[in-house]
PDB file of C-alpha atoms and ligand atoms in Angstrom:
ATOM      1  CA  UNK I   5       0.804   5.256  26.467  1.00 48.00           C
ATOM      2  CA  UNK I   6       0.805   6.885  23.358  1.00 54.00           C
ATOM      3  CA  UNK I   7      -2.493   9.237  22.755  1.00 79.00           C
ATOM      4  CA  UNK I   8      -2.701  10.391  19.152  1.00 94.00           C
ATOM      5  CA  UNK I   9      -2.744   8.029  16.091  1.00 98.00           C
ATOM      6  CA  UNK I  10      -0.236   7.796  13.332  1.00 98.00           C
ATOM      7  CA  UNK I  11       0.535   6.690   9.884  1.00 98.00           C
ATOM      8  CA  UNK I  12       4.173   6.034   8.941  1.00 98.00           C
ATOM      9  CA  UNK I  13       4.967   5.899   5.556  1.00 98.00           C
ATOM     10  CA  UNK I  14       8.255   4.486   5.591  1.00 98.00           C
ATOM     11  CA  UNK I  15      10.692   5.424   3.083  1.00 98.00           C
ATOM     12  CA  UNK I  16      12.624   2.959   0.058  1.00 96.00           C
ATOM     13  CA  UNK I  17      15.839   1.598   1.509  1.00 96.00           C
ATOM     14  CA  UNK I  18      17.203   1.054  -1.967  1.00 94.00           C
ATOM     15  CA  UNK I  19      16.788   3.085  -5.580  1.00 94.00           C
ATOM     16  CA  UNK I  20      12.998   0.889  -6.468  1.00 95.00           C
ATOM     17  CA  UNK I  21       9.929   2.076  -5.831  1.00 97.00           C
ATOM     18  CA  UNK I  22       8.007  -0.077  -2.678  1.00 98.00           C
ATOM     19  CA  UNK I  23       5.421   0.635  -0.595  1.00 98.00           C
ATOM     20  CA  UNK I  24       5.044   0.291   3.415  1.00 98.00           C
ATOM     21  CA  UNK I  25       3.008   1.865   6.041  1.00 98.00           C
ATOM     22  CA  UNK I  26       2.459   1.231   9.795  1.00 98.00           C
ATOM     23  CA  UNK I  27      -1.072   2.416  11.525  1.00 98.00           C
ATOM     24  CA  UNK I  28      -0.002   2.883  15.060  1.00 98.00           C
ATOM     25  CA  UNK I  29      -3.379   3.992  17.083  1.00 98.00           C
ATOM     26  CA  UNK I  30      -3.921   5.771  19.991  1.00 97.00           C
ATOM     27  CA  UNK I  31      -5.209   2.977  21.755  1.00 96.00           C
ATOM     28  CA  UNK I  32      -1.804   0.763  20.962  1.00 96.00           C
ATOM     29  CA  UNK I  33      -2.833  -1.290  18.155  1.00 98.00           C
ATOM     30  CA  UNK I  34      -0.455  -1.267  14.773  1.00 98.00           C
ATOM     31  CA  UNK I  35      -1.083  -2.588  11.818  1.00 98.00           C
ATOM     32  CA  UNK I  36       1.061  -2.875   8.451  1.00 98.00           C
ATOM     33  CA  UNK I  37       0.311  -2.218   5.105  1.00 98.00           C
ATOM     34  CA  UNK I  38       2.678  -4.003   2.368  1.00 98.00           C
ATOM     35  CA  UNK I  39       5.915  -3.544   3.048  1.00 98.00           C
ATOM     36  CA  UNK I  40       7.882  -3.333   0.980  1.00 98.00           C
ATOM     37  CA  UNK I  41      11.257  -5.222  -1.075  1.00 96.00           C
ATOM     38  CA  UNK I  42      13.423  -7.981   1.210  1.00 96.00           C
ATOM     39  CA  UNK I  43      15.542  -4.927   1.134  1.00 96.00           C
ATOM     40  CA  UNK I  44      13.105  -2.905   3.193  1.00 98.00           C
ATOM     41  CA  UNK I  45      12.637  -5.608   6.536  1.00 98.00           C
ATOM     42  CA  UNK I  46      15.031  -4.488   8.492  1.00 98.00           C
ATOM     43  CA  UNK I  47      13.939  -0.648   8.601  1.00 98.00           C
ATOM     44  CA  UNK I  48      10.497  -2.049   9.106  1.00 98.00           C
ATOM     45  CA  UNK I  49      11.420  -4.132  11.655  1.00 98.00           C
ATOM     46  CA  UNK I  50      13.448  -1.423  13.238  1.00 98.00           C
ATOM     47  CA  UNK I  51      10.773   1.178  12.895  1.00 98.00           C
ATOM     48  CA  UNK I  52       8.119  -1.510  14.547  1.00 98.00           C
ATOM     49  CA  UNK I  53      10.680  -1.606  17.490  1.00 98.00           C
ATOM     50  CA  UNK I  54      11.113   1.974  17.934  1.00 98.00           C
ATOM     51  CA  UNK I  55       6.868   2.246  18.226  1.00 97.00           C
ATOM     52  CA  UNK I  56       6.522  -0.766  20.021  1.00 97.00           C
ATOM     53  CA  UNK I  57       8.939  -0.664  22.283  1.00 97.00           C
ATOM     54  CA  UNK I  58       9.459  -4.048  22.165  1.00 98.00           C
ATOM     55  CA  UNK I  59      12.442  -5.948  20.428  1.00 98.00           C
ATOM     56  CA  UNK I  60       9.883  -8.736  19.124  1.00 98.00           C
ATOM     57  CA  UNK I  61       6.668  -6.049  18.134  1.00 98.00           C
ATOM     58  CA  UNK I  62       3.531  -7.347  18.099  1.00 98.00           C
ATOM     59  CA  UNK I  63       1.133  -6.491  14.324  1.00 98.00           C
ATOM     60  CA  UNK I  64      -2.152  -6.796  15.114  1.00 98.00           C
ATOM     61  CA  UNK I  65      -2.858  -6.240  11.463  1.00 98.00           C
ATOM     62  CA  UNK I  66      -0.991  -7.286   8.277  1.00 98.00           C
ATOM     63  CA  UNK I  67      -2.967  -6.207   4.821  1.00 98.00           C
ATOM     64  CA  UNK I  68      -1.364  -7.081   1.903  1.00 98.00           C
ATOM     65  CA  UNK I  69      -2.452  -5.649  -1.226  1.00 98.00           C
ATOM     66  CA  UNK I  70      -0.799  -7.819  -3.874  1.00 96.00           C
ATOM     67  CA  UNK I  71       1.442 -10.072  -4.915  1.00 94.00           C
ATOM     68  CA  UNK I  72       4.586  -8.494  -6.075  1.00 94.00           C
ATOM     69  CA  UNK I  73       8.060  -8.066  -4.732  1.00 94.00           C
ATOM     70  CA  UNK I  74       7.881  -4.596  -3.783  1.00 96.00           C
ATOM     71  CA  UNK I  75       5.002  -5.278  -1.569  1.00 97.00           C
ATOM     72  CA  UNK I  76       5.023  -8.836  -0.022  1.00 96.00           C
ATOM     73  CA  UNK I  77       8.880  -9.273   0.091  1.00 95.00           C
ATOM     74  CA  UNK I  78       9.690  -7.490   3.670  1.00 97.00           C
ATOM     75  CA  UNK I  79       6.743  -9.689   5.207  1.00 97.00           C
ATOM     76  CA  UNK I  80       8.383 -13.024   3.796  1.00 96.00           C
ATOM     77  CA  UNK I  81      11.830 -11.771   4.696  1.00 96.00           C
ATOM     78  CA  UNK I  82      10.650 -10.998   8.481  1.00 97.00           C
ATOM     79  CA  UNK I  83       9.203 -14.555   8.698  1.00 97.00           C
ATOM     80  CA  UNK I  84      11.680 -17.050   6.774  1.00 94.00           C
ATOM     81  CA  UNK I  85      11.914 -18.227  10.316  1.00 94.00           C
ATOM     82  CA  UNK I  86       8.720 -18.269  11.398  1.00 96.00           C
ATOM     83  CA  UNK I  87       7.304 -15.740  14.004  1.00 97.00           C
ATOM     84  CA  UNK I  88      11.144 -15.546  15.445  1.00 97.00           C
ATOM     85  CA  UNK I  89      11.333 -11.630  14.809  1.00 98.00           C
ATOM     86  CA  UNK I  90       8.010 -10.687  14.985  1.00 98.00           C
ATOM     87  CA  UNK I  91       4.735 -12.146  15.839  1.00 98.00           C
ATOM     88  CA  UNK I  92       1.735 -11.068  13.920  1.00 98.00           C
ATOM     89  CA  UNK I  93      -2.868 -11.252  14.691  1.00 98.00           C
ATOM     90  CA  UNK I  94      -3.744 -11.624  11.230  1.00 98.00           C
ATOM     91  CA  UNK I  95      -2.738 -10.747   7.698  1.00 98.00           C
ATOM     92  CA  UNK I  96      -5.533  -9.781   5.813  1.00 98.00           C
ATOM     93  CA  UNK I  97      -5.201 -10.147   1.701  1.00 98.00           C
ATOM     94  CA  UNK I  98      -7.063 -11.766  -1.248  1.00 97.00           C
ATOM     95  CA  UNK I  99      -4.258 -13.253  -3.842  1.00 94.00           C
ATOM     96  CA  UNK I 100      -5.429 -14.710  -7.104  1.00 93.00           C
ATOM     97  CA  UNK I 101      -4.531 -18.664  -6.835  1.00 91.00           C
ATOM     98  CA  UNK I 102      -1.007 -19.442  -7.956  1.00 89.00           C
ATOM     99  CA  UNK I 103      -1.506 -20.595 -11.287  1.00 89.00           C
ATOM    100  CA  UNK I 104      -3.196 -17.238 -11.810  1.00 88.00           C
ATOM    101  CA  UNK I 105       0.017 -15.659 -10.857  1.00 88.00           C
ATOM    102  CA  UNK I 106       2.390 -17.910 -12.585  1.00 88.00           C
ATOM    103  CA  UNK I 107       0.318 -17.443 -16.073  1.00 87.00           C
ATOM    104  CA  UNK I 108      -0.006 -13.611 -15.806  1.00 84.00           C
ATOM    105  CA  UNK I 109       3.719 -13.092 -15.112  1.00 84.00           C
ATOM    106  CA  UNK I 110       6.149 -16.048 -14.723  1.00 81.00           C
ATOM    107  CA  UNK I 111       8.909 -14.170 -14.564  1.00 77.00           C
ATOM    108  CA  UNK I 112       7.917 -12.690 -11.300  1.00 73.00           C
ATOM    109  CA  UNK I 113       8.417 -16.416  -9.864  1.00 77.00           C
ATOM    110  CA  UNK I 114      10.755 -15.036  -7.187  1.00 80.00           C
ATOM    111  CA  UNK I 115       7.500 -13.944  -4.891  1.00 84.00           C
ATOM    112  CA  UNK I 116       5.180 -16.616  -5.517  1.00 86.00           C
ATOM    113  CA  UNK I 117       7.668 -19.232  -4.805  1.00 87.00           C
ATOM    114  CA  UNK I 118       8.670 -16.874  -1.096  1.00 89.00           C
ATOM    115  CA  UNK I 119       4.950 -17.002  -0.668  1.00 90.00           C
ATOM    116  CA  UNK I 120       4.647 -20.292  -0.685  1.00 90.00           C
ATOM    117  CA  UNK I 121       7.728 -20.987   1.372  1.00 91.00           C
ATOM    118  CA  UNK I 122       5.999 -18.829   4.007  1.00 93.00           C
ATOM    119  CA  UNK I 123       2.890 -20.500   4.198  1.00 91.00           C
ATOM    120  CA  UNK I 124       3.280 -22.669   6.773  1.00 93.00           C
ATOM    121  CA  UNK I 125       3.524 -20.054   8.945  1.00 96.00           C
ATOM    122  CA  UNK I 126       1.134 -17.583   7.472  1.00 96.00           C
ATOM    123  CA  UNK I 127      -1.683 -19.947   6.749  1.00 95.00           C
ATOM    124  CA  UNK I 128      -2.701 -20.020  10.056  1.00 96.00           C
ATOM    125  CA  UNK I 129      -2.953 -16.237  10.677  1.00 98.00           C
ATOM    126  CA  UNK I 130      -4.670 -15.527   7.073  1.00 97.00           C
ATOM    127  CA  UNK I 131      -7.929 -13.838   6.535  1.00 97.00           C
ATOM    128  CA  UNK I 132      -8.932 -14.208   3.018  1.00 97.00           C
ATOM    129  CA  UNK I 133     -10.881 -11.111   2.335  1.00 98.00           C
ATOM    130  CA  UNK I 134     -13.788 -10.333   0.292  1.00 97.00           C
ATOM    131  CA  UNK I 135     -15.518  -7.200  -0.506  1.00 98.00           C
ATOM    132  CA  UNK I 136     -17.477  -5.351   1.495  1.00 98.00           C
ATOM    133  CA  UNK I 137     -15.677  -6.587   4.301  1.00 98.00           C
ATOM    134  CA  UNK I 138     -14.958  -4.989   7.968  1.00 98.00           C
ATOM    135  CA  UNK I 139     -12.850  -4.867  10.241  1.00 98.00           C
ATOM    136  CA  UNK I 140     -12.460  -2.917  13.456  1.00 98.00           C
ATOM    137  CA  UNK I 141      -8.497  -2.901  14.835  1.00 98.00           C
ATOM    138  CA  UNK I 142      -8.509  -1.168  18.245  1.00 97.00           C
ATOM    139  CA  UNK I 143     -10.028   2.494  17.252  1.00 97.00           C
ATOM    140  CA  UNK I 144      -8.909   1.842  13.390  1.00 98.00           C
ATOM    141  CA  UNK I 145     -11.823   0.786  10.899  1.00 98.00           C
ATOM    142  CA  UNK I 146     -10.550  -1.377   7.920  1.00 98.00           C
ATOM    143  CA  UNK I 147     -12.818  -2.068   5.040  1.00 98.00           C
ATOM    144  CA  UNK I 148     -12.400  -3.380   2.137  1.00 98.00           C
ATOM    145  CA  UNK I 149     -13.663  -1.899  -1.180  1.00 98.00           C
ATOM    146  CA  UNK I 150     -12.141  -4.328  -4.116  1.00 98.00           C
ATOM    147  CA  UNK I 151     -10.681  -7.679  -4.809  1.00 97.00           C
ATOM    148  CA  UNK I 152      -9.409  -9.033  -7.386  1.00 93.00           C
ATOM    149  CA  UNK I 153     -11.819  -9.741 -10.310  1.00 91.00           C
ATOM    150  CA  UNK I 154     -10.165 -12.880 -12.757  1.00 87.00           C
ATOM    151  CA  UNK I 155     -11.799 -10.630 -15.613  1.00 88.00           C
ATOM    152  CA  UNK I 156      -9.484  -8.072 -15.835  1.00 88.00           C
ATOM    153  CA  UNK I 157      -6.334  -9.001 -17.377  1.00 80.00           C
ATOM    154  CA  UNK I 158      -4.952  -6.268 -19.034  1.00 83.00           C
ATOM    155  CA  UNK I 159      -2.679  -5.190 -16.243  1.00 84.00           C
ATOM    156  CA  UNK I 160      -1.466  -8.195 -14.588  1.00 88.00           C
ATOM    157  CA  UNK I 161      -0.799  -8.810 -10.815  1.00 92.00           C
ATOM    158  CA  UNK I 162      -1.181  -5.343  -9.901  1.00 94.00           C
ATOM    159  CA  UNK I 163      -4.759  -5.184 -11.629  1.00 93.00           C
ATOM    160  CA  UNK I 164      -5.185  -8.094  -8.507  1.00 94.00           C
ATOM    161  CA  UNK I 165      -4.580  -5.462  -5.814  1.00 97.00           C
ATOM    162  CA  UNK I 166      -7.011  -5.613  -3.090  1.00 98.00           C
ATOM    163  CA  UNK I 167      -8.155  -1.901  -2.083  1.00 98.00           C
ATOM    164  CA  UNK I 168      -8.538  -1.049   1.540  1.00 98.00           C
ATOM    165  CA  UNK I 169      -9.598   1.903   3.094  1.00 98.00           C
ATOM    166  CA  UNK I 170      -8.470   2.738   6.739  1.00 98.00           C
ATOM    167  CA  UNK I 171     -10.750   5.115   8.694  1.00 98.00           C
ATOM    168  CA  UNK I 172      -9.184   6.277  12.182  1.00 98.00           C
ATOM    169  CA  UNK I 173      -9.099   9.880  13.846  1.00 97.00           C
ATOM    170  CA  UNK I 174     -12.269  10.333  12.215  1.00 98.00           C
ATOM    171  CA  UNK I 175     -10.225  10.655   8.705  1.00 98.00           C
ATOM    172  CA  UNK I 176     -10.212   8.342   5.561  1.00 98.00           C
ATOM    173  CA  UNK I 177      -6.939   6.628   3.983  1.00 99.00           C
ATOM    174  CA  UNK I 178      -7.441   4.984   0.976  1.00 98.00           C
ATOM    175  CA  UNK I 179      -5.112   2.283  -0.531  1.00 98.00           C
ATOM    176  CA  UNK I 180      -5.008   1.587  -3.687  1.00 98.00           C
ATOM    177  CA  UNK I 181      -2.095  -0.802  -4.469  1.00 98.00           C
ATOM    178  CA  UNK I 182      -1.039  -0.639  -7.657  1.00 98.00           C
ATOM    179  CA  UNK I 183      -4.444  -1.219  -9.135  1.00 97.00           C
ATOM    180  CA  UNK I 184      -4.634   0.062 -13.011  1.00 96.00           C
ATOM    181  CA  UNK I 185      -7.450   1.626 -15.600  1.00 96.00           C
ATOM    182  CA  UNK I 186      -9.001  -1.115 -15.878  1.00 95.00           C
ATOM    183  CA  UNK I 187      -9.530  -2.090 -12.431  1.00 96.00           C
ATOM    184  CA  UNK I 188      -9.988   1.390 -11.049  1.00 97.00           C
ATOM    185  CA  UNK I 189     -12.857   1.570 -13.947  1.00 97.00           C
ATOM    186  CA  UNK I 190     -14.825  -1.061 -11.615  1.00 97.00           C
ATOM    187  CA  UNK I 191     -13.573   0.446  -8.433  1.00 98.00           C
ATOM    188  CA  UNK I 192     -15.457   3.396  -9.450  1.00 98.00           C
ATOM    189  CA  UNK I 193     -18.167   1.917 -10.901  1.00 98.00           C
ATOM    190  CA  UNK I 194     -18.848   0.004  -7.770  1.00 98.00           C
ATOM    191  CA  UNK I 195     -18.762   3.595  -5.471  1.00 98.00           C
ATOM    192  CA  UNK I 196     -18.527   6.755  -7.395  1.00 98.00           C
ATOM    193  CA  UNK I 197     -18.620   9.803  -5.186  1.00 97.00           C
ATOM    194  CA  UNK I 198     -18.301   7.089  -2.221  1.00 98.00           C
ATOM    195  CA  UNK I 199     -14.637   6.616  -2.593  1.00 98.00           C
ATOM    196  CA  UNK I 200     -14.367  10.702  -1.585  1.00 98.00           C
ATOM    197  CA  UNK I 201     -11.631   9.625   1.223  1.00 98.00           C
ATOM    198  CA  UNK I 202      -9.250  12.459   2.953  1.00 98.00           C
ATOM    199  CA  UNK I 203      -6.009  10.649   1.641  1.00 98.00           C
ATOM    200  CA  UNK I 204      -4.997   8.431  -1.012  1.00 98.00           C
ATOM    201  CA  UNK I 205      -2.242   6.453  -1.689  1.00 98.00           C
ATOM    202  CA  UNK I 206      -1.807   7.189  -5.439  1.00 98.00           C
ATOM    203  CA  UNK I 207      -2.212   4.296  -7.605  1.00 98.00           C
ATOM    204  CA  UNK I 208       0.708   2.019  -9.033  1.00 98.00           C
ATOM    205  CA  UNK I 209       3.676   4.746  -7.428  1.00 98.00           C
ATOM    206  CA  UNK I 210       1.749   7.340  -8.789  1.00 98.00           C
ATOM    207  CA  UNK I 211       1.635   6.919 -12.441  1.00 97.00           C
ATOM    208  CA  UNK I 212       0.166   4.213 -14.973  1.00 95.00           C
ATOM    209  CA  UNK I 213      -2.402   3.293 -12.288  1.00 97.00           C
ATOM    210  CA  UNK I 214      -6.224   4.506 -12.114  1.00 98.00           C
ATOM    211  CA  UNK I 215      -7.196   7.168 -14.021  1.00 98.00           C
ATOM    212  CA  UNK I 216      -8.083  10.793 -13.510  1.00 98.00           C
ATOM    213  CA  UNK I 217     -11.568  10.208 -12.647  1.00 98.00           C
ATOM    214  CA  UNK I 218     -11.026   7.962  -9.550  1.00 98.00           C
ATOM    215  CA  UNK I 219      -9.098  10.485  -8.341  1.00 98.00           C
ATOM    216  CA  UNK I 220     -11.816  13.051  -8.923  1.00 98.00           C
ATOM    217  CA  UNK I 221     -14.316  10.689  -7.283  1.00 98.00           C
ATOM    218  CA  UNK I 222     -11.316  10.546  -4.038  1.00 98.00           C
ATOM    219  CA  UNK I 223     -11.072  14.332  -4.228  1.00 98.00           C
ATOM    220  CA  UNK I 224      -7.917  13.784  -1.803  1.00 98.00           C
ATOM    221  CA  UNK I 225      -6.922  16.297   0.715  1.00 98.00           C
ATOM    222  CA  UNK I 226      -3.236  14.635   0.639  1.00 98.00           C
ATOM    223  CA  UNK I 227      -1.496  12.245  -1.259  1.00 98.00           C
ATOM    224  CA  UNK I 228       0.738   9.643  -0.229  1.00 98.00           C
ATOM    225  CA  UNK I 229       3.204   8.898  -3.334  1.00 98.00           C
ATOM    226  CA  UNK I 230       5.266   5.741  -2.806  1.00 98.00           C
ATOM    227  CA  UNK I 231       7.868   6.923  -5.352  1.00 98.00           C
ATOM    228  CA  UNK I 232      12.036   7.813  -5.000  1.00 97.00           C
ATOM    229  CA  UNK I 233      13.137  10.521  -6.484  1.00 97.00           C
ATOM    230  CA  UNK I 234      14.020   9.106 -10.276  1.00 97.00           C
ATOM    231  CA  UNK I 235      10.169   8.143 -10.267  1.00 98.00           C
ATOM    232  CA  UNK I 236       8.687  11.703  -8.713  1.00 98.00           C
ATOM    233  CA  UNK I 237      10.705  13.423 -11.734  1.00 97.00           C
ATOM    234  CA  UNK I 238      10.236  10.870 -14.203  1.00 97.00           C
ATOM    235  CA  UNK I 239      14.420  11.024 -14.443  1.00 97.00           C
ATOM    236  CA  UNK I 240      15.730   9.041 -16.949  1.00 96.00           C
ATOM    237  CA  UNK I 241      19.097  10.217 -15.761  1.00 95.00           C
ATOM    238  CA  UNK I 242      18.977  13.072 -18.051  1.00 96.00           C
ATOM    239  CA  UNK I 243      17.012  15.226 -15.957  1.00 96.00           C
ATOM    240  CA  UNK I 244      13.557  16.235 -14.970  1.00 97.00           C
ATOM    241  CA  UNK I 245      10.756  14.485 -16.917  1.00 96.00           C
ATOM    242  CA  UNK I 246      12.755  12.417 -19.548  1.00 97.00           C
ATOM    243  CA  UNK I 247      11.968   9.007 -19.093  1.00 97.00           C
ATOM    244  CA  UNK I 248       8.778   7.409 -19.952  1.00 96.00           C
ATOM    245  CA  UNK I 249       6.286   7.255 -16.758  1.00 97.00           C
ATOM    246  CA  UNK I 250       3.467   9.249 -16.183  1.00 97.00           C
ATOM    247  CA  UNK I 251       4.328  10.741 -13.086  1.00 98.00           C
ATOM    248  CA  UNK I 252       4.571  14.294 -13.643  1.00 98.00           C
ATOM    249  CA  UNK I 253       1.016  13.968 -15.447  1.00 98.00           C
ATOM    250  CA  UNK I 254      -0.826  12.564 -12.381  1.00 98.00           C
ATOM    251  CA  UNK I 255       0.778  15.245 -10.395  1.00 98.00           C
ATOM    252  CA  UNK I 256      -0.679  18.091 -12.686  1.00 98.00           C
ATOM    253  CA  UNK I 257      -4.070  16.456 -12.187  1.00 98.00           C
ATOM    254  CA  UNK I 258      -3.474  16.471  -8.749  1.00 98.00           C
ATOM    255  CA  UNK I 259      -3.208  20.403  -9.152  1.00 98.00           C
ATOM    256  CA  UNK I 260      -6.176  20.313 -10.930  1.00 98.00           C
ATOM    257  CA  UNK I 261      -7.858  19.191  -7.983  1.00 98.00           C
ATOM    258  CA  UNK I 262      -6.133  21.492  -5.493  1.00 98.00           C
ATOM    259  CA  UNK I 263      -4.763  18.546  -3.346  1.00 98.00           C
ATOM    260  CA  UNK I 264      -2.998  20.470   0.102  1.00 98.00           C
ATOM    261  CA  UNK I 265      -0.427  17.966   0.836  1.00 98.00           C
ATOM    262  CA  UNK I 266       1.491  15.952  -0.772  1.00 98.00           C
ATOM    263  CA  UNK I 267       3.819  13.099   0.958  1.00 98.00           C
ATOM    264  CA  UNK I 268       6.529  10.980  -1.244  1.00 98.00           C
ATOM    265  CA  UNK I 269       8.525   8.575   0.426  1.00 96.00           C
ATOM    266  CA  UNK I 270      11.760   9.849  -1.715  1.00 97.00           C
ATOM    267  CA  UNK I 271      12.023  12.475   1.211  1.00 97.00           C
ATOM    268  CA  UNK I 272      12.571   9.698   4.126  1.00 98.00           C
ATOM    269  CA  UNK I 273      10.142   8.514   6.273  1.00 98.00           C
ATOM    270  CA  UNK I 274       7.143  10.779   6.823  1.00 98.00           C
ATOM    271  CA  UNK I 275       4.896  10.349  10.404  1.00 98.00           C
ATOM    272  CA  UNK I 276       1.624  11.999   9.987  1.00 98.00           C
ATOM    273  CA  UNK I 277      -1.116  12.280  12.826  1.00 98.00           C
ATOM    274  CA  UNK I 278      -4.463  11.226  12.027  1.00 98.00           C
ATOM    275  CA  UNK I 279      -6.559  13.356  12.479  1.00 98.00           C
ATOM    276  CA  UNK I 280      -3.841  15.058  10.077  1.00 98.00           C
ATOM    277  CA  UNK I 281      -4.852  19.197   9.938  1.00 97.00           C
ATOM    278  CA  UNK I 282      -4.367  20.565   6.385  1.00 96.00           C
ATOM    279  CA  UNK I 283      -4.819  23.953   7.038  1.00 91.00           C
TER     280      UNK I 283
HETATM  281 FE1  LIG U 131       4.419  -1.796  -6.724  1.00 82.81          FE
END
């Protein structure tokens, strides 16, 4: 039995950007956030083994934070088959309806269309949540800070991303998706100095998400960057800080605000104990 608790932050298993976590606590819950491309099931699922100790591992929590391939994909992958692979307590998430979806961005079809595939088998394990909500998962607290608000349009389906915010270990993990300005503007609005949490997944891989002041208002200890290496660098392929994302600008404000550790999932998979010590 397994005393401490732990957040894996898996790493990509191809050259995109994804996200996926697993909350293993010390009382032998897990729960899943995301997870990641189609690409990205199998290391889940192998990772979820290696914890579990099980060849069919048991999630007692799924949260979802939006819609798009690089965070839905490994959960529709893992159950094309139904609960064959894995079996899963809930998945907690709050989508936008489809037609939402399909006007924002119809390309993005791909998703939406696996979503609905899967929903035979995922209906009857969803929990459709709502702000303000919260859950307790073994020792872990989940609540949930921000839904989707139909209002904000400027930044598509990530602007939809739910926000969670894991407490466990008597530390805070805040996820933000890949919410934008516009919706972090409300997110902050909503709980100013309140969102002060000891991590933070940073918004949208890190760059074009929320804006300096939500981080300010986080005032992270450590930051979990769901970015490969082309992304940390902002590599066009000519070198360091040539292409046209913002990540090397969210990392100097992170300087600013004398973050201690920083985590990016281009260096493999990362296992961090929570309580984590950053000194
Ligand atoms: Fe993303």
């Amino acid at each position: 039995m397994l005393h401490e608790n732990r957040m894996y932050f898996l790493a990509n298993q191809n050259p995109r950007q994804m996200m996926s976590f697993i909350i293993e606590t010390a009382d032998g819950k897990i729960i899943v956030v995301d997870g990641g491309y189609a690409d990205d099931a199998q290391h889940l699922l192998d990772t979820l083994k290696n914890i579990t100790g099980s060849e069919k591992p048991h999630v007692d929590a799924w949260l979802l934070t939006h819609a798009h391939s690089d965070h839905i994909c490994a959960l529709l992958k893992l159950v094309e088959n139904g609960f064959d692979r894995l079996t899963i307590g809930a998945l907690y998430y709050n989508f936008p309806s489809v037609q939402w979806l399909r006007s924002r961005e119809p390309r993005d079809e791909g998703e939406v269309a696996g979503f609905l595939a899967a929903r035979k088998y995922l209906l009857p394990i969803s929990e459709i949540v709502t702000r303000g909500d919260s859950y307790r998962i073994g020792e872990a607290q989940i609540d949930v800070l921000f839904t989707y608000d139909p209002a904000l349009t400027r930044f598509g389906i990530n602007e939809s991303s739910t926000v969670f915010r894991l407490t466990l270990g008597g530390q805070t993990v805040l996820f933000l998706g890949d919410l934008g300005i516009e919706a972090g503007e409300k997110l902050l609005s909503l709980y100013g100095v309140e969102l002060k949490s000891d991590f933070v997944q940073m918004a949208h891989h890190g760059q074009n998400g929320v804006d300096k002041s939500v981080y300010q208002a986080v005032a992270p200890k450590g930051c979990l960057w769901c970015a490969p290496l082309w992304l940390w660098e902002n590599d066009a392929g000519k070198g360091y800080d040539t292409h046209t994302f913002q990540t090397v600008i969210v990392r100097g404000w992170m300087s600013e605000l004398r973050v201690k550790r920083h985590f990016v999932n281009k260096d493999g998979d990362h296992v961090i104990p929570l309580p984590f010590d950053f000194d």
